[in-house]
Short mmCIF file of C-alpha atoms in Angstrom, two decimals:
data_model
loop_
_atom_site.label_atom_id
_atom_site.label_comp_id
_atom_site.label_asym_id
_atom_site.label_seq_id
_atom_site.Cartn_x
_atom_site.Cartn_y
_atom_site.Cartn_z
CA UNK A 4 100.57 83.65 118.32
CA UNK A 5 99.26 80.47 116.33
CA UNK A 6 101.19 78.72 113.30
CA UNK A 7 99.78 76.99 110.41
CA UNK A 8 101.31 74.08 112.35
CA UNK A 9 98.70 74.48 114.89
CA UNK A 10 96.19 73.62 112.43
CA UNK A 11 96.28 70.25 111.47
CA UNK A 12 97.11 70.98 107.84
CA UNK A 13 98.69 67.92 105.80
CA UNK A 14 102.70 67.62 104.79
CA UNK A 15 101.81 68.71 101.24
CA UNK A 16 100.01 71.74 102.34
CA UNK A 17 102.66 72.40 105.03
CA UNK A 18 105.63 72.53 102.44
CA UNK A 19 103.67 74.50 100.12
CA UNK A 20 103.13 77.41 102.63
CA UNK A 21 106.63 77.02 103.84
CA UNK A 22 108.04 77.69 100.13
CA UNK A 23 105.81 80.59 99.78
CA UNK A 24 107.48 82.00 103.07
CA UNK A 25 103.80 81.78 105.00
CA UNK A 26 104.18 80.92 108.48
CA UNK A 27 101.78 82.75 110.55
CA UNK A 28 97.74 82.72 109.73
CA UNK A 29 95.76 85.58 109.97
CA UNK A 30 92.90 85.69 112.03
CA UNK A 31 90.23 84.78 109.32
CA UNK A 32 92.40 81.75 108.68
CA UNK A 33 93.16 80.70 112.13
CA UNK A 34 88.96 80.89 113.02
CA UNK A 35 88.08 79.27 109.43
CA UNK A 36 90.89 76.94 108.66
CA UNK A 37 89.79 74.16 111.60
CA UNK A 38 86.07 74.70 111.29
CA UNK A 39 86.13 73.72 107.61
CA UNK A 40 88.44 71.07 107.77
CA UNK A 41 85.57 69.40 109.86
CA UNK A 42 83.24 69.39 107.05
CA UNK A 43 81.05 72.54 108.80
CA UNK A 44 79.88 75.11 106.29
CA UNK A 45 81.46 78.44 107.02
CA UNK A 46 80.23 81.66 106.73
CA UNK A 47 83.74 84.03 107.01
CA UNK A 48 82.64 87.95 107.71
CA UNK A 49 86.30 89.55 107.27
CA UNK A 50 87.83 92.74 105.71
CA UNK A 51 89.84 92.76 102.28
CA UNK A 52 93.17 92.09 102.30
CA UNK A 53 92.81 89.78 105.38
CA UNK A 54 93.81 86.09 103.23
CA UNK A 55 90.06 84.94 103.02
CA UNK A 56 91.35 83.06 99.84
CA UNK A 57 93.52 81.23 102.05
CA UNK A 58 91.10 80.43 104.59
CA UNK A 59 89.16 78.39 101.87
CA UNK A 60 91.90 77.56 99.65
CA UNK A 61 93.49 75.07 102.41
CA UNK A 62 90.46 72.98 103.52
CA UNK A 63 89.60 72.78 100.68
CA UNK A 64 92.76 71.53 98.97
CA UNK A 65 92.96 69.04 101.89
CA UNK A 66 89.60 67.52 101.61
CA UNK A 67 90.46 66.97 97.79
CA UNK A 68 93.73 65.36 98.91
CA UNK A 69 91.69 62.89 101.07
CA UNK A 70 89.30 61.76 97.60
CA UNK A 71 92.26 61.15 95.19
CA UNK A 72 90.52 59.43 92.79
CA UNK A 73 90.87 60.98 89.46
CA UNK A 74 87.43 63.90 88.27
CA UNK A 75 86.07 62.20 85.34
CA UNK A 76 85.79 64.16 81.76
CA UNK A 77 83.57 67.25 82.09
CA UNK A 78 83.13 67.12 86.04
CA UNK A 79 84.57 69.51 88.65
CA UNK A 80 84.86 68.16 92.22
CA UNK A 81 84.26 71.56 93.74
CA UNK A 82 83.74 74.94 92.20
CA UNK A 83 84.93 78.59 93.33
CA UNK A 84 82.53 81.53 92.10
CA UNK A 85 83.75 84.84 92.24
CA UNK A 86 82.19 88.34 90.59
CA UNK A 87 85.32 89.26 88.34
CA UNK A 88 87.52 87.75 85.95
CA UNK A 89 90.67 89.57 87.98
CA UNK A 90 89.62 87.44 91.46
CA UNK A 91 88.95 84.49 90.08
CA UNK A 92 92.72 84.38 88.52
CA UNK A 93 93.83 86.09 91.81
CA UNK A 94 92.61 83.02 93.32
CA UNK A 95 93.48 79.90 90.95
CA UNK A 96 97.08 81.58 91.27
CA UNK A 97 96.93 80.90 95.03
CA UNK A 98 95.10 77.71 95.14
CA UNK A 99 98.04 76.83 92.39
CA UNK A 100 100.68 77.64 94.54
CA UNK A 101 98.93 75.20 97.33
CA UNK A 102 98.53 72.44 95.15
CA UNK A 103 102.35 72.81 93.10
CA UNK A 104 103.46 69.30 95.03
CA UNK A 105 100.12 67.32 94.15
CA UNK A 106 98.36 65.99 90.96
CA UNK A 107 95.41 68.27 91.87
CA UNK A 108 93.94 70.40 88.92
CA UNK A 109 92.89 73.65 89.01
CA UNK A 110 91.03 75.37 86.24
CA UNK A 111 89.29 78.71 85.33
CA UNK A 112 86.84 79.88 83.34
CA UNK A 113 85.67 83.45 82.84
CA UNK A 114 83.99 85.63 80.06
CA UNK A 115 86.35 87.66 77.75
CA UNK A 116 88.37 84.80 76.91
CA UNK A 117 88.05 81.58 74.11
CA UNK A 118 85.09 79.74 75.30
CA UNK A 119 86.34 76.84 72.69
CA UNK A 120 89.46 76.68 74.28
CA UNK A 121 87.62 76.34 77.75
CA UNK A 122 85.13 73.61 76.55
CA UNK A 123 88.34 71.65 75.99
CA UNK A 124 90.06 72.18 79.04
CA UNK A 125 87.15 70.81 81.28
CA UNK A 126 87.28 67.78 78.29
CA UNK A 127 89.70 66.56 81.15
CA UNK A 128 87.32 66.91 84.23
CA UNK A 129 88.97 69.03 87.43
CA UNK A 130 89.58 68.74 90.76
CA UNK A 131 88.83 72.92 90.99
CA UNK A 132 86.72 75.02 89.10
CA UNK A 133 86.93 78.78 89.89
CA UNK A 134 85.03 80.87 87.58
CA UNK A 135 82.22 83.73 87.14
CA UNK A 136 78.75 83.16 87.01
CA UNK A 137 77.98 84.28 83.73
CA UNK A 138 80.36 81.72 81.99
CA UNK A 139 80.07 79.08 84.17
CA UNK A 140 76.46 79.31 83.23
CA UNK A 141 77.21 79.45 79.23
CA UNK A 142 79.26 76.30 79.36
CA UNK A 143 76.43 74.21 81.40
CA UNK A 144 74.18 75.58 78.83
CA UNK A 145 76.47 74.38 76.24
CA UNK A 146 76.26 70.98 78.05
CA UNK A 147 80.62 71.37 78.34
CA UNK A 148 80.51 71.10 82.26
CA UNK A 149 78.34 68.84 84.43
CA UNK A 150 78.25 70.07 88.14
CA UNK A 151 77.02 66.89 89.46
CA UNK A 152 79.91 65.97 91.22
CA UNK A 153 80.95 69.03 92.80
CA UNK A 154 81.03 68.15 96.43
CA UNK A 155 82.21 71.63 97.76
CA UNK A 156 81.43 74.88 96.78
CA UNK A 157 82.84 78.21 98.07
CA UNK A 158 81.07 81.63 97.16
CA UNK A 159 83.93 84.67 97.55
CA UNK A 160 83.37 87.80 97.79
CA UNK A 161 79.29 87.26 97.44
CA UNK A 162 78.37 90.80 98.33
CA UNK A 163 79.53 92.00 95.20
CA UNK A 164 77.86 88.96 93.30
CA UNK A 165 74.56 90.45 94.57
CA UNK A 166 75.10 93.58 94.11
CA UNK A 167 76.37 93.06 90.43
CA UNK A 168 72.92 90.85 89.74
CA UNK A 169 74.55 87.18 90.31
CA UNK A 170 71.85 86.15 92.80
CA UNK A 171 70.02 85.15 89.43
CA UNK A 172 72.81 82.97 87.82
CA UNK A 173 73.87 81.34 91.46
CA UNK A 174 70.19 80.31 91.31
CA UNK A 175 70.59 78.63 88.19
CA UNK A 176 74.22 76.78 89.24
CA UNK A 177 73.00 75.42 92.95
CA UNK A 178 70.44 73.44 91.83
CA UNK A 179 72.59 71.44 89.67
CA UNK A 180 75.70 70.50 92.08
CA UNK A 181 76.15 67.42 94.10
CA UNK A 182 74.72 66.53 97.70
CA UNK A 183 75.56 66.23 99.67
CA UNK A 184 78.03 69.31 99.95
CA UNK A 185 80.33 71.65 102.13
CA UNK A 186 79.09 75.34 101.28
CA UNK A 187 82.13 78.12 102.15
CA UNK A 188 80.41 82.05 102.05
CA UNK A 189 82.90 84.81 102.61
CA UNK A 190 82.19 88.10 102.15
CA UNK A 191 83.52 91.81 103.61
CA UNK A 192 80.13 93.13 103.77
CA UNK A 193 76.47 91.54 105.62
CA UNK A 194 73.70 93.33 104.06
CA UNK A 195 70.16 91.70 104.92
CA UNK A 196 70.18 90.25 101.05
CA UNK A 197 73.39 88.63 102.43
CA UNK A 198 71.73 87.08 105.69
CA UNK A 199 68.76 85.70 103.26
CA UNK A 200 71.51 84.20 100.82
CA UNK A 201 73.33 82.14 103.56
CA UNK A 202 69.75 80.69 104.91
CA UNK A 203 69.17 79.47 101.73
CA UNK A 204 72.41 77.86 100.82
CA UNK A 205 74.28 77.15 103.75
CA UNK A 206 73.43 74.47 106.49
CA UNK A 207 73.93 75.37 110.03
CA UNK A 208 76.99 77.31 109.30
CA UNK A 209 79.75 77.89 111.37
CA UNK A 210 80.37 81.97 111.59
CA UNK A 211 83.64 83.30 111.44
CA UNK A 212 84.25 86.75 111.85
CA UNK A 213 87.42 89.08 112.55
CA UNK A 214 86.00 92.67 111.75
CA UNK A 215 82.90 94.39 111.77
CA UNK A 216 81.44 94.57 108.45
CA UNK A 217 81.97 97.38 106.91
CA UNK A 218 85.00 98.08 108.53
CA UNK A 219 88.27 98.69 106.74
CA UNK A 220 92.32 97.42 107.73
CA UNK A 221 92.99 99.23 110.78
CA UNK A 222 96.68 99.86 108.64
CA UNK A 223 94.40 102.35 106.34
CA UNK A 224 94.82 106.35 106.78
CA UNK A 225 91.79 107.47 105.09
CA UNK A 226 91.13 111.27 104.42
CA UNK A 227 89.01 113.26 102.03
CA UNK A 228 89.43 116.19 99.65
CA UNK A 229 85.97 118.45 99.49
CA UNK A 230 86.74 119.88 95.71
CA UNK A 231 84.15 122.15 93.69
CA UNK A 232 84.04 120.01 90.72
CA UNK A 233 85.92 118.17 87.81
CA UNK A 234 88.33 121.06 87.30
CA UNK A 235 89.69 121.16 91.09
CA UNK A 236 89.63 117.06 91.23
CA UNK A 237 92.51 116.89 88.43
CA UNK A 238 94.40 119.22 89.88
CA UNK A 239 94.33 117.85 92.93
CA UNK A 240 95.05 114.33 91.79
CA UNK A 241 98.23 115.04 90.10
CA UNK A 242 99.40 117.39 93.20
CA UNK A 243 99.34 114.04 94.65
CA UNK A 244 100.85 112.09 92.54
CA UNK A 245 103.62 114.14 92.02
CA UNK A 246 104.35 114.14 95.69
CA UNK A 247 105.25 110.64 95.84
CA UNK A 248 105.77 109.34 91.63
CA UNK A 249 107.20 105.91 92.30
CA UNK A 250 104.36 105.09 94.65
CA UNK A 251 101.50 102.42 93.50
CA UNK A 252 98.49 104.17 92.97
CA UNK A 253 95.30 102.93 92.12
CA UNK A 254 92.78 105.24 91.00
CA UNK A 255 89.22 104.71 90.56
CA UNK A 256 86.18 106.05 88.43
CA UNK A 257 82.97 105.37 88.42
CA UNK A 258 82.84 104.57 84.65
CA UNK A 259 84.40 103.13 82.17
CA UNK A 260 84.49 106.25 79.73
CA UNK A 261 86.02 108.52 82.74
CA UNK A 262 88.66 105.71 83.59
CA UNK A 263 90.04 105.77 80.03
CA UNK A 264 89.95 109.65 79.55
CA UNK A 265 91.24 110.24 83.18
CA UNK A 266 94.50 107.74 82.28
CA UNK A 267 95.16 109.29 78.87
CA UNK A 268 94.83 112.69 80.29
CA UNK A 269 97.81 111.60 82.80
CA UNK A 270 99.71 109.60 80.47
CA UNK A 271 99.94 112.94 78.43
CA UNK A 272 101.22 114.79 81.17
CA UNK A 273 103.84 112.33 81.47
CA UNK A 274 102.50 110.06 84.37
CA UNK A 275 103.32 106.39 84.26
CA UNK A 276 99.87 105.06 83.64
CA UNK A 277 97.49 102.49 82.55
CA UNK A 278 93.54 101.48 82.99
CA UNK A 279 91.38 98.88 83.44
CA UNK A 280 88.09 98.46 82.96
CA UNK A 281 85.09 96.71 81.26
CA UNK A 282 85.91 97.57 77.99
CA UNK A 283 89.69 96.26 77.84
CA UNK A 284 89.69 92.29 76.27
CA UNK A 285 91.35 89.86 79.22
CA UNK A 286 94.95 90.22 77.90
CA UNK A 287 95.03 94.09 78.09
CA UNK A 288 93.51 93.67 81.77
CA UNK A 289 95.71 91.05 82.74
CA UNK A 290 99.07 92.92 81.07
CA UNK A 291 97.87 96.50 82.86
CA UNK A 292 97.52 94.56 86.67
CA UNK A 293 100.98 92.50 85.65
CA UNK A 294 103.00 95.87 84.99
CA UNK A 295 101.09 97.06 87.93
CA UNK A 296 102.43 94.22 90.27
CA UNK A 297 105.98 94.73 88.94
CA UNK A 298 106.11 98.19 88.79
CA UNK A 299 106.29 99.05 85.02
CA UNK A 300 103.62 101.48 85.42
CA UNK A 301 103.04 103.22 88.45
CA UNK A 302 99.28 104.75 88.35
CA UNK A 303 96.46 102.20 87.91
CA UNK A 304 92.95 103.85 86.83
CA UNK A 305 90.11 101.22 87.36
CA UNK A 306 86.41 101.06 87.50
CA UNK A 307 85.27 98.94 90.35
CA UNK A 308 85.91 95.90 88.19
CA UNK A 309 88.92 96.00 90.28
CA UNK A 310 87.57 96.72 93.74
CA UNK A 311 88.52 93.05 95.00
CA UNK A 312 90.20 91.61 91.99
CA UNK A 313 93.71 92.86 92.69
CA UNK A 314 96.42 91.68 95.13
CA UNK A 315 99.46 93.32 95.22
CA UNK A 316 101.07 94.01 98.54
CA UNK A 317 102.72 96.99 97.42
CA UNK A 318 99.57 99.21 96.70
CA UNK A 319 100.72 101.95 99.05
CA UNK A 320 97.87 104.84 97.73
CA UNK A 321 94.18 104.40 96.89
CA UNK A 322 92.72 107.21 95.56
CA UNK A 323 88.66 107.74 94.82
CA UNK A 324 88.49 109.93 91.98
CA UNK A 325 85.01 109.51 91.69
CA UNK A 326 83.28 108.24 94.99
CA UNK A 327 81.10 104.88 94.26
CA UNK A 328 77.39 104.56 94.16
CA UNK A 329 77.26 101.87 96.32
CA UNK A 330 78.69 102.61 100.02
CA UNK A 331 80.35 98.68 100.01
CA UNK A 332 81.77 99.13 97.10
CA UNK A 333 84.58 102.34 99.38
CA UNK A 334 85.19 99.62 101.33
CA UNK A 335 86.45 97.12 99.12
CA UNK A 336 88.20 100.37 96.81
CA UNK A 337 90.11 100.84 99.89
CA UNK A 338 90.86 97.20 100.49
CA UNK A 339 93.29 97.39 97.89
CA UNK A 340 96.13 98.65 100.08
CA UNK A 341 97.15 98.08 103.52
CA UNK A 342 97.41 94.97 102.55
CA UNK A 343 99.23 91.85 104.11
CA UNK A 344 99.43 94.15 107.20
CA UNK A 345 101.37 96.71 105.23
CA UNK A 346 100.37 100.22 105.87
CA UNK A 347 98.24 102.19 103.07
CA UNK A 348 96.63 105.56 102.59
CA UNK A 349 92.72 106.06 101.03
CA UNK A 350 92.19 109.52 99.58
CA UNK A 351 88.77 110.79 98.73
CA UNK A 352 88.05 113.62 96.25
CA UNK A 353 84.12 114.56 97.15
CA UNK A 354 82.69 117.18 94.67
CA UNK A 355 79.10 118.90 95.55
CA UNK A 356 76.87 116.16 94.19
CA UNK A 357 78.88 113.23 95.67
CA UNK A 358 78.03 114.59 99.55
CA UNK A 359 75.34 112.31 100.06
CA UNK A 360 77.83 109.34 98.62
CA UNK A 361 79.74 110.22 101.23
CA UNK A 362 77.57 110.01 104.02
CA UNK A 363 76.31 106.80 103.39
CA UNK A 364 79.60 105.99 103.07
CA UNK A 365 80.47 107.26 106.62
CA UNK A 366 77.44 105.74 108.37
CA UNK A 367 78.42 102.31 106.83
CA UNK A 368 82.26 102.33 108.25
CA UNK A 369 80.51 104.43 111.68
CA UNK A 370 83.55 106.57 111.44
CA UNK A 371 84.12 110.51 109.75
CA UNK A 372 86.69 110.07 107.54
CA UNK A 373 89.11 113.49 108.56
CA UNK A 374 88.83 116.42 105.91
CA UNK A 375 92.49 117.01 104.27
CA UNK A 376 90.90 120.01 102.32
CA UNK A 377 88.19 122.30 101.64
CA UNK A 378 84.67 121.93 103.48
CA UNK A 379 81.78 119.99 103.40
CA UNK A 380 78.83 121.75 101.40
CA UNK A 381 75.87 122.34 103.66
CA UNK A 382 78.16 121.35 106.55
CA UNK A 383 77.82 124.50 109.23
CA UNK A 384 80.82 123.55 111.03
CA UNK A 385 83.92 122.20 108.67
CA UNK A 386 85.54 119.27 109.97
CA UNK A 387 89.49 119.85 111.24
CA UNK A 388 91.37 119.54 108.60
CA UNK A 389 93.82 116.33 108.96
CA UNK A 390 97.59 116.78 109.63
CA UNK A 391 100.18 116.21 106.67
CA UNK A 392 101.36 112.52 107.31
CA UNK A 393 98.63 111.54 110.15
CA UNK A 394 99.17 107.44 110.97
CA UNK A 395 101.65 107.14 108.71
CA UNK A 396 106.00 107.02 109.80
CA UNK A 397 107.91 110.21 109.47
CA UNK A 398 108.38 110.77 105.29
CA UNK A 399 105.75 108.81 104.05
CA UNK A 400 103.05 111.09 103.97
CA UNK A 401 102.08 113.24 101.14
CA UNK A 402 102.04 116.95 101.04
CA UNK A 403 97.97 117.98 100.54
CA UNK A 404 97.31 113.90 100.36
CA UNK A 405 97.67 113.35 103.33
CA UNK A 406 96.17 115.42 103.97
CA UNK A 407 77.59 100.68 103.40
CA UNK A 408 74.80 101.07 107.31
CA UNK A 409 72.58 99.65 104.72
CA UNK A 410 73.59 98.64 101.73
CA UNK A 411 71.83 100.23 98.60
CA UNK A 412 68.82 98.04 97.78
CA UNK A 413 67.93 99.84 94.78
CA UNK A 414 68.26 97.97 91.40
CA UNK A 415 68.22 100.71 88.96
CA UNK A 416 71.85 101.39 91.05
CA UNK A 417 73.33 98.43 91.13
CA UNK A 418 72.50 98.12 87.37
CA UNK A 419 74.60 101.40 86.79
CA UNK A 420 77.34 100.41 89.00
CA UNK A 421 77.54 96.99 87.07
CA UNK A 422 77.03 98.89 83.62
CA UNK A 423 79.68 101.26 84.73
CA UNK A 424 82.81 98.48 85.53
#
């Protein structure tokens, strides 16, 4: 088994992994990790929840440690996009924790938040830039950032970016950064829009990949509930939550109406729980995930706004109220536990008019995902039901909880999927 000694990382980067109690890479990391610290673009293919933020996070720190020379006022020397305001401070925090020991600078900037009070940070210049698309692009337009400089550039999780319309805005940003440049893709997912993307911004890259896409943590009991509608799926959801209240639960909805109605509908029958979604300011996102991670609240109800911006280890349910539009988008849902080779459990509620979701769904992964209850409309034979606790350790299962391969290229979808987080 390798170690992050193995890997020719610097002293600095060394002591910073050793005080967050990191010794052993993941695979993702121990493929990427050397490749990039050559200078080779890298195109990483890997499930979520596998430390791709690591995998990019250390080259890159160390080829800034190797150019010490100060950014000058309103220049980044590399830049970080990422589809949601929740992964790009998911990632700053990590790429923080890497560079604690240096006089590297890491900065964010996302929508939702004091664009004044941004234009004034980036006064300073910085050695990292991690931000969204859609305010990156407000502050070049507002002259505030020149991108001139920015030697390396990493695109995470850029699936979702095209899927949530960024392909327009990343058009707009790659023109104006410096050559040349290291280019770092990662992604869970490698739809043909994906393929076309790399060709165009990557330069004889360097694959990496540890899973097939589409494929989730091997850690992750999935099952699914066939239910006859809305009725049946809120019964069923607090069954399940009742089994096992001081779980972590996340919960998602397709929309940002149903989140908020679904959690207020649970807080009143005295659950423990909060949302997030599109239509909560920064702070009240940020305070939800926070009480999340420590435990103040217990049920998380999310829109896919929060398919791959949250990473907290102890996730131990995911639970798809509403099944997603978008096949990829399961995937990444599910992502959110099993994490750090933890085990997790995925539960599926599938009324009458999500069956075709779920299909694509299943043809993406290549896998049935076993029936905990009820049976598949239009499905001659049902599917054995699974067993209370399947893949899980004696105790941990839940009574009745328990028991994309195309992607969607359709843009009147997407759009509804992006209107919806």
């Amino acid at each position: 088994m390798s170690t992050f000694d193995t890997l020719g990382l610097k002293p600095d980067l060394m002591t910073a992994l050793k005080d967050a109690g990191l010794k052993t890479p993941t695979p993702i990391q121990t493929k990427a990790i050397p490749l990039a610290l050559q200078g080779q673009d890298v195109l990483g293919l890997a499930q979520t929840g596998t430390g791709k933020t690591l995998a990019f996070g250390l080259p890159l720190v160390s080829h800034l440690l190797d150019a010490p020379e100060r950014p000058a006022a309103r220049t980044a020397k590399s830049l970080i996009l990422a589809p949601t305001r929740e992964l790009v401070n998911q990632i700053a925090d990590n790429l923080r924790m890497l560079t604690s020991k240096t006089k590297l600078r890491v900065t964010t900037v996302v929508g939702g938040q004091s664009i004044n009070k941004q234009i004034h940070q980036l006064l300073k210049g910085t050695d990292i830039l991690v931000a969204t698309p859609g305010r990156l692009i407000d502050l070049m337009d507002r002259k505030a950032v020149d991108l001139r400089t920015v030697k390396h550039l990493v695109l995470d999780e850029a699936d979702q970016m095209l899927d949530m319309g960024f392909i327009h805005a990343l058009r707009r940003i790659a023109p104006k950064l410096g050559t040349p440049r290291q280019t770092m893709l990662f992604s869970a997912t490698m739809p043909k829009p994906m393929e076309e993307l790399s060709r165009a911004y990557l330069t004889n890259p360097a694959k990496v990949q540890v899973s097939p896409p589409g494929k989730a943590a091997d850690k992750i009991t999935q099952s699914v509930h066939h239910l006859a509608g809305k009725a049946e799926k809120a019964a069923k959801l607090r069954e399940i939550l009742s089994a096992d209240p001081d779980a972590l639960t996340l919960v998602f909805a397709r929309t940002k109406h149903g989140a908020e109605k679904l959690m207020k509908g649970l807080v009143a029958d005295g659950f423990n729980a909060a949302s997030i979604h599109g239509n909560k300011s920064q702070g009240q996102r940020d305070r939800a995930i926070k009480a999340f991670r420590d435990g103040e609240i217990t049920v998380l109800v999310a829109t896919d706004v929060a398919a791959r911006g949250i990473d907290i280890p102890g996730v131990a349910y995911v639970i798809n109220h509403d099944l997603p539009e978008v096949p990829d988008s399961y995937v990444h849902r599910i992502g959110r536990t099993a994490r750090a080779g933890r085990e997790g459990e995925a539960i599926a509620f599938c009324a009458p008019d999500e069956a075709d979701l779920l299909r694509q769904i299943e043809k993406l992964m290549k896998i049935e995902i076993p029936v905990a209850s009820g049976t598949a409309p239009k499905d001659p034979v049902a599917r054995k039901p699974q067993q209370r606790g399947q893949g899980r350790g004696k105790g941990q299962g839940r009574p009745a909880g328990n028991a994309a391969a195309k992607p969607n290229g359709n843009r009147r979808r997407r759009n509804r999927s992006r209107k919806a987080a």
